[in-house]
XYZ file of C-alpha atoms in Angstrom:
443
model
C 113.845 -109.889 -5.060
C 111.454 -111.379 -3.780
C 109.114 -114.287 -4.424
C 106.326 -111.841 -3.690
C 107.435 -109.589 -6.492
C 107.618 -112.281 -9.130
C 106.046 -111.105 -12.338
C 104.908 -107.739 -11.022
C 105.923 -105.770 -14.056
C 102.810 -104.290 -15.639
C 102.051 -100.819 -16.932
C 102.499 -99.187 -13.553
C 98.839 -98.538 -12.767
C 96.899 -101.308 -14.495
C 94.367 -98.649 -15.431
C 90.970 -100.315 -15.951
C 88.258 -97.691 -16.480
C 84.776 -98.998 -15.823
C 85.830 -101.859 -13.541
C 84.620 -99.820 -10.555
C 82.861 -96.472 -10.131
C 85.055 -93.411 -10.625
C 86.380 -92.045 -7.374
C 87.190 -88.531 -6.259
C 90.017 -87.189 -4.166
C 87.590 -86.996 -1.265
C 86.902 -90.736 -1.597
C 90.596 -91.614 -1.412
C 91.267 -89.226 1.475
C 88.303 -90.683 3.347
C 89.813 -94.163 2.995
C 93.174 -92.867 4.199
C 91.446 -91.144 7.101
C 89.859 -94.412 8.209
C 93.269 -96.080 8.239
C 94.702 -93.138 10.160
C 91.973 -93.466 12.774
C 92.978 -97.092 13.354
C 96.663 -96.297 13.938
C 96.574 -95.828 17.696
C 94.743 -99.091 18.301
C 96.934 -101.216 16.050
C 100.124 -99.582 17.387
C 99.077 -100.339 20.966
C 97.940 -103.899 20.234
C 99.792 -106.647 22.044
C 101.733 -109.321 20.204
C 99.115 -111.842 21.306
C 96.266 -109.849 19.760
C 98.136 -109.259 16.494
C 99.103 -112.910 16.234
C 95.523 -113.987 16.945
C 94.346 -111.654 14.189
C 96.840 -113.113 11.712
C 95.687 -116.632 12.527
C 92.039 -115.586 12.232
C 92.814 -114.029 8.850
C 94.421 -117.278 7.699
C 91.430 -119.332 8.842
C 89.012 -116.955 7.158
C 90.829 -117.189 3.835
C 90.521 -120.961 3.982
C 86.865 -120.975 5.004
C 85.864 -118.369 2.430
C 88.092 -119.550 -0.386
C 85.075 -120.199 -2.638
C 84.164 -116.493 -2.519
C 87.726 -115.479 -3.289
C 87.965 -117.917 -6.191
C 84.644 -116.736 -7.631
C 85.772 -113.102 -7.602
C 89.115 -114.080 -9.039
C 87.368 -116.012 -11.791
C 85.609 -112.805 -12.830
C 88.954 -110.950 -12.942
C 90.572 -113.710 -14.982
C 87.675 -113.814 -17.433
C 87.825 -110.047 -17.890
C 91.593 -110.194 -18.441
C 91.230 -112.878 -21.106
C 88.415 -110.958 -22.793
C 90.717 -107.934 -22.932
C 93.374 -110.011 -24.715
C 95.804 -110.187 -21.778
C 98.759 -112.497 -22.375
C 98.380 -115.886 -20.708
C 101.590 -115.382 -18.714
C 100.021 -112.306 -17.108
C 96.715 -114.106 -16.626
C 98.571 -116.810 -14.713
C 99.993 -114.194 -12.361
C 96.501 -112.843 -11.792
C 94.878 -116.226 -11.256
C 94.339 -117.778 -7.836
C 93.793 -121.443 -7.034
C 93.075 -123.466 -3.935
C 96.808 -124.052 -3.576
C 97.635 -120.358 -3.893
C 95.013 -119.434 -1.305
C 96.455 -122.056 1.027
C 99.900 -120.481 0.523
C 98.447 -117.068 1.432
C 96.935 -118.515 4.613
C 100.127 -120.339 5.532
C 102.086 -117.119 5.034
C 99.882 -115.297 7.529
C 100.337 -118.098 10.069
C 104.093 -117.939 9.559
C 104.016 -114.205 10.289
C 102.241 -114.945 13.565
C 105.182 -117.125 14.598
C 107.788 -114.402 13.978
C 109.085 -112.141 16.761
C 107.213 -108.867 17.174
C 109.566 -105.967 16.369
C 107.540 -103.342 18.231
C 109.098 -102.234 21.502
C 112.403 -103.979 20.898
C 115.473 -101.935 21.811
C 117.625 -101.007 18.818
C 120.300 -99.587 21.107
C 120.601 -98.306 24.628
C 123.062 -96.795 27.073
C 123.438 -94.870 30.309
C 124.867 -91.404 29.700
C 127.555 -89.900 31.958
C 124.902 -87.722 33.591
C 122.915 -90.799 34.607
C 120.187 -90.527 31.974
C 119.054 -93.883 30.638
C 118.757 -93.762 26.864
C 116.811 -96.364 24.832
C 116.031 -96.326 21.127
C 112.957 -98.530 20.629
C 111.109 -99.693 17.527
C 107.694 -98.164 16.837
C 105.281 -98.513 13.895
C 105.583 -96.300 10.829
C 101.861 -95.479 11.016
C 99.787 -95.659 7.830
C 101.633 -97.608 5.152
C 100.254 -97.408 1.614
C 101.301 -100.149 -0.783
C 100.771 -99.697 -4.527
C 101.303 -102.939 -6.377
C 100.644 -104.681 -9.658
C 99.115 -107.933 -10.765
C 99.087 -110.619 -8.113
C 96.164 -110.616 -5.626
C 98.057 -112.890 -3.225
C 100.182 -109.835 -2.388
C 97.076 -108.309 -0.792
C 97.177 -110.816 2.059
C 100.975 -110.824 2.299
C 101.261 -107.044 2.510
C 98.366 -106.678 4.940
C 99.847 -109.315 7.237
C 103.355 -107.867 7.290
C 102.088 -104.338 7.915
C 99.767 -105.517 10.707
C 102.457 -107.550 12.472
C 104.657 -104.426 12.550
C 101.816 -102.434 14.134
C 100.848 -100.414 11.063
C 97.543 -99.641 9.414
C 97.735 -100.472 5.708
C 96.216 -98.920 2.602
C 96.178 -101.376 -0.298
C 96.002 -100.175 -3.878
C 96.309 -103.188 -6.141
C 95.819 -103.586 -9.860
C 92.571 -102.657 -11.497
C 92.718 -106.054 -13.191
C 92.535 -107.716 -9.743
C 89.923 -105.373 -8.277
C 87.234 -107.991 -7.685
C 89.715 -110.403 -6.113
C 91.279 -107.747 -3.910
C 87.874 -106.456 -2.775
C 86.823 -109.870 -1.476
C 90.228 -110.657 0.047
C 90.246 -107.346 1.935
C 86.696 -107.919 3.179
C 87.730 -111.352 4.474
C 90.835 -109.992 6.195
C 89.039 -107.004 7.743
C 86.292 -109.129 9.265
C 88.781 -111.621 10.650
C 91.011 -108.910 12.140
C 87.982 -107.308 13.794
C 86.891 -110.651 15.237
C 90.287 -110.861 16.985
C 90.002 -107.415 18.545
C 91.720 -105.165 16.007
C 89.963 -102.315 14.198
C 88.730 -103.382 10.768
C 90.186 -100.164 9.347
C 93.679 -101.382 10.100
C 93.265 -102.855 6.573
C 91.722 -100.574 3.940
C 91.375 -101.055 0.190
C 91.944 -97.822 -1.720
C 88.873 -97.182 -3.873
C 89.095 -96.925 -7.639
C 90.837 -98.670 -10.511
C 92.037 -95.728 -12.579
C 95.145 -93.610 -12.293
C 93.472 -90.785 -10.424
C 93.119 -92.889 -7.276
C 96.875 -93.474 -7.254
C 97.540 -89.761 -7.774
C 95.257 -88.851 -4.876
C 96.935 -91.434 -2.657
C 100.424 -90.142 -3.482
C 99.455 -86.661 -2.317
C 97.653 -87.638 0.900
C 100.401 -86.157 3.035
C 99.372 -85.991 6.675
C 97.125 -89.041 6.356
C 99.650 -91.454 4.844
C 103.042 -91.823 6.504
C 104.883 -93.776 3.802
C 104.207 -95.278 0.368
C 105.842 -98.458 -0.928
C 105.489 -98.976 -4.696
C 106.006 -102.568 -5.816
C 106.239 -103.399 -9.472
C 107.853 -102.238 -12.675
C 110.133 -99.306 -13.358
C 107.253 -97.172 -14.654
C 105.241 -97.568 -11.482
C 108.194 -96.936 -9.188
C 109.339 -93.862 -11.140
C 105.836 -92.386 -11.222
C 105.405 -92.769 -7.470
C 108.879 -91.473 -6.579
C 108.540 -88.435 -8.847
C 104.898 -87.625 -8.140
C 104.491 -88.331 -4.434
C 104.406 -85.722 -1.686
C 104.319 -88.604 0.817
C 107.675 -90.198 1.777
C 108.451 -93.206 -0.433
C 110.444 -96.357 0.245
C 111.673 -97.246 -3.212
C 111.668 -100.924 -4.047
C 114.068 -101.675 -6.782
C 114.402 -102.614 -10.370
C 116.934 -105.435 -10.559
C 119.492 -105.176 -13.340
C 121.717 -107.774 -11.663
C 125.140 -108.991 -12.851
C 127.132 -112.190 -12.556
C 130.863 -111.551 -13.045
C 133.032 -114.623 -13.676
C 136.567 -113.746 -12.601
C 139.771 -115.231 -14.040
C 140.205 -117.584 -11.071
C 136.613 -118.843 -10.998
C 135.823 -122.522 -10.659
C 134.090 -123.146 -13.979
C 131.496 -125.757 -12.887
C 130.594 -123.526 -9.925
C 130.328 -120.483 -12.181
C 128.033 -122.321 -14.592
C 125.760 -123.457 -11.765
C 125.576 -119.951 -10.321
C 124.919 -118.394 -13.725
C 122.117 -120.788 -14.638
C 120.461 -120.530 -11.226
C 120.739 -116.734 -11.200
C 119.212 -116.409 -14.671
C 116.723 -119.231 -15.052
C 115.411 -120.198 -11.609
C 112.677 -117.553 -11.907
C 113.423 -115.141 -14.749
C 110.551 -112.794 -13.881
C 111.785 -111.804 -10.417
C 113.984 -108.803 -9.684
C 116.892 -110.850 -8.288
C 117.336 -112.705 -11.604
C 120.627 -112.034 -13.398
C 120.314 -109.859 -16.496
C 124.025 -109.395 -17.291
C 126.921 -111.836 -17.598
C 130.492 -110.531 -17.500
C 133.472 -112.835 -18.151
C 137.148 -112.079 -17.515
C 139.126 -112.281 -20.765
C 141.613 -114.787 -19.275
C 138.896 -117.403 -18.698
C 136.610 -116.424 -21.569
C 137.936 -118.836 -24.219
C 137.069 -121.794 -21.977
C 134.025 -120.437 -20.196
C 132.051 -118.651 -22.918
C 131.284 -121.719 -25.088
C 130.220 -123.688 -22.003
C 128.049 -120.837 -20.735
C 126.519 -120.351 -24.177
C 125.554 -124.023 -24.399
C 124.211 -124.097 -20.842
C 122.111 -120.977 -21.373
C 120.833 -122.218 -24.738
C 119.752 -125.482 -23.118
C 117.519 -123.411 -20.829
C 116.099 -121.396 -23.732
C 118.002 -118.202 -22.900
C 118.687 -115.691 -25.686
C 122.145 -114.112 -25.312
C 122.581 -110.468 -26.345
C 126.366 -110.400 -26.778
C 129.030 -107.810 -27.434
C 131.525 -108.739 -30.203
C 134.192 -110.536 -28.131
C 131.637 -112.716 -26.383
C 129.809 -113.389 -29.663
C 133.015 -114.495 -31.396
C 133.829 -117.015 -28.674
C 130.214 -118.201 -28.470
C 130.189 -119.164 -32.140
C 128.109 -118.205 -35.171
C 124.374 -118.022 -34.717
C 124.381 -118.596 -30.972
C 123.882 -114.954 -29.927
C 122.347 -111.704 -31.134
C 124.248 -108.390 -31.116
C 124.012 -106.379 -27.898
C 123.578 -102.626 -27.566
C 124.094 -100.358 -24.572
C 120.326 -100.468 -24.109
C 120.513 -104.260 -23.764
C 122.960 -103.905 -20.880
C 120.549 -101.477 -19.190
C 117.516 -103.734 -19.605
C 115.765 -105.643 -16.849
C 114.497 -108.408 -19.127
C 112.483 -110.424 -16.587
C 112.519 -113.098 -19.264
C 114.838 -115.706 -20.763
C 117.255 -113.101 -22.137
C 120.656 -112.014 -20.869
C 123.237 -109.448 -22.001
C 126.814 -110.759 -22.039
C 130.291 -109.307 -22.441
C 133.945 -110.227 -22.102
C 135.797 -107.703 -19.919
C 139.500 -107.001 -19.513
C 139.560 -107.559 -15.765
C 138.139 -106.748 -12.365
C 138.326 -102.982 -12.868
C 136.439 -103.247 -16.139
C 133.795 -105.481 -14.565
C 133.272 -103.062 -11.677
C 133.087 -100.157 -14.126
C 130.457 -101.986 -16.173
C 128.367 -102.674 -13.063
C 128.620 -99.033 -11.999
C 127.404 -97.879 -15.433
C 124.562 -100.338 -15.876
C 123.604 -101.724 -12.449
C 120.609 -100.587 -10.439
C 122.007 -101.161 -6.948
C 120.055 -104.373 -6.368
C 122.264 -107.506 -6.392
C 125.681 -108.110 -7.947
C 127.668 -111.355 -7.870
C 131.306 -112.328 -8.373
C 132.489 -115.887 -8.922
C 136.156 -116.101 -7.991
C 138.809 -118.146 -6.243
C 140.808 -115.010 -5.435
C 140.123 -113.618 -1.967
C 141.654 -110.245 -2.855
C 139.383 -109.936 -5.911
C 136.351 -110.825 -3.804
C 137.270 -108.193 -1.232
C 137.794 -105.528 -3.886
C 134.513 -106.355 -5.603
C 132.490 -106.276 -2.380
C 134.242 -103.097 -1.270
C 133.731 -101.132 -4.473
C 130.308 -102.317 -5.614
C 127.460 -100.155 -4.310
C 124.428 -102.439 -4.145
C 121.878 -103.640 -1.624
C 123.415 -107.128 -1.799
C 126.756 -108.362 -3.092
C 127.234 -112.101 -3.573
C 130.556 -113.935 -3.539
C 130.373 -117.402 -5.121
C 126.590 -117.538 -4.694
C 123.514 -117.024 -6.851
C 121.779 -113.657 -7.084
C 118.557 -115.560 -6.322
C 119.416 -115.510 -2.605
C 118.496 -111.819 -2.272
C 115.171 -112.525 -0.624
C 113.767 -111.955 2.842
C 112.944 -115.608 3.344
C 116.378 -116.744 2.195
C 118.047 -114.195 4.473
C 116.163 -115.654 7.422
C 113.832 -112.678 7.882
C 110.755 -114.869 7.492
C 108.776 -112.255 5.600
C 109.482 -109.452 3.173
C 107.479 -106.525 1.815
C 109.914 -105.902 -1.027
C 113.562 -105.177 -1.753
C 114.717 -101.598 -1.295
C 117.533 -100.247 -3.458
C 117.582 -96.843 -1.802
C 119.920 -95.930 1.049
C 117.654 -94.180 3.538
C 115.785 -96.081 6.262
C 115.844 -99.494 4.606
C 118.030 -101.235 2.053
C 117.766 -104.758 0.710
C 114.989 -107.200 1.664
C 112.557 -105.388 3.945
C 111.360 -107.586 6.774
C 109.356 -106.638 9.822
C 111.991 -104.315 11.383
C 112.101 -102.291 8.159
C 108.383 -101.543 8.520
C 109.128 -99.752 11.774
C 110.665 -96.464 12.808
C 112.253 -95.698 16.182
C 111.866 -93.270 19.018
C 114.129 -92.438 21.948
C 112.926 -92.963 25.488
C 115.027 -91.057 28.005
C 114.583 -91.814 31.716
C 116.126 -89.658 34.382
C 116.112 -89.038 38.111
C 115.538 -85.287 37.982
C 118.451 -84.229 35.761
C 118.331 -80.759 34.208
C 120.660 -79.467 31.523
C 123.102 -76.809 32.683
C 122.700 -73.293 31.348
C 125.322 -72.624 28.660
């Protein structure tokens, strides 16, 4: 989970009637059509042209930062007037430093290898045919996301580098910010030789624009929803366009009987408190019964020192001590808190821990802390998740930390992409077969 996804857990659509004129299905399809018309040019663009466009986009954000900040100021003022919580306002707000980070991110993308045209695999068949599977763009990628306007630049840059046209449907609460950012990026991309419609803002701020986008099959090749469970579920269930499902992170840290206790405490605290609002933050703590008497009081004190509320089952609560926890329910163990809360339980052993993860996990990131190689192997072999950590924090599930350089989100599905989605995951493949006149024999 991603630094980009931090805090993106709103109501799924951020429906803001009146923030922009109502749009029709024809309006949304027209926007998708413009992106579709740009596909051939962006797919054929050289690495040099794409990289020049990314650098021009970065420079334009810096030079026009005053415009971006003014538009963002209007969004922030409207959010405060509507009674939005300050934590959410902070996620909406831009600053000179945040704009600089957006620009630097685009420049970093320019320095990454271009995935387009790279050979995923190749061979010469017995009949002499040369077979190559090469990476090609997905086409028109629509990204539906909540809250943070900095994602607008990040998502546009990643899609462009992978040769895709991008449709951006951000929050209604960030509509003014996103409109200016997209204008800046479009003009800069065009100045570098790419079609401006390689980057298109989906019109509208109400739910109907999202519904129209989800059913634009034939114009949109794939949709990536980024945000809370409500948004992801709505898009997966309502879309006629293929969806890459980014994941809710109900992540676990399991402390095995042989765990090094200081290491386990460090991993637990980092997994839970480094950034509680991101999807790779730990939401469940499981402790083997043989180490629980020693570990639970230490973990309780360490979590309390960080302001974490522990929702504990009875065995954990008894060892934690009176008043240090609140009772946990099954719903607590299913909850992605994205806050300073954690559900905790003592388990009878490795089998019980794995069973708990299978019941409550979301296939994002699971961690074991252990000194037993056999236990580590069994845990990694039996746990079905996009990432499984052994003696390491769940916070490492991130495209940047994995060395991918950039990430559009973290996929918890199993088709096409799983885990942090870097540039290769925003591509498809095609086979190029080269012969010397071979024909297939008649059966």
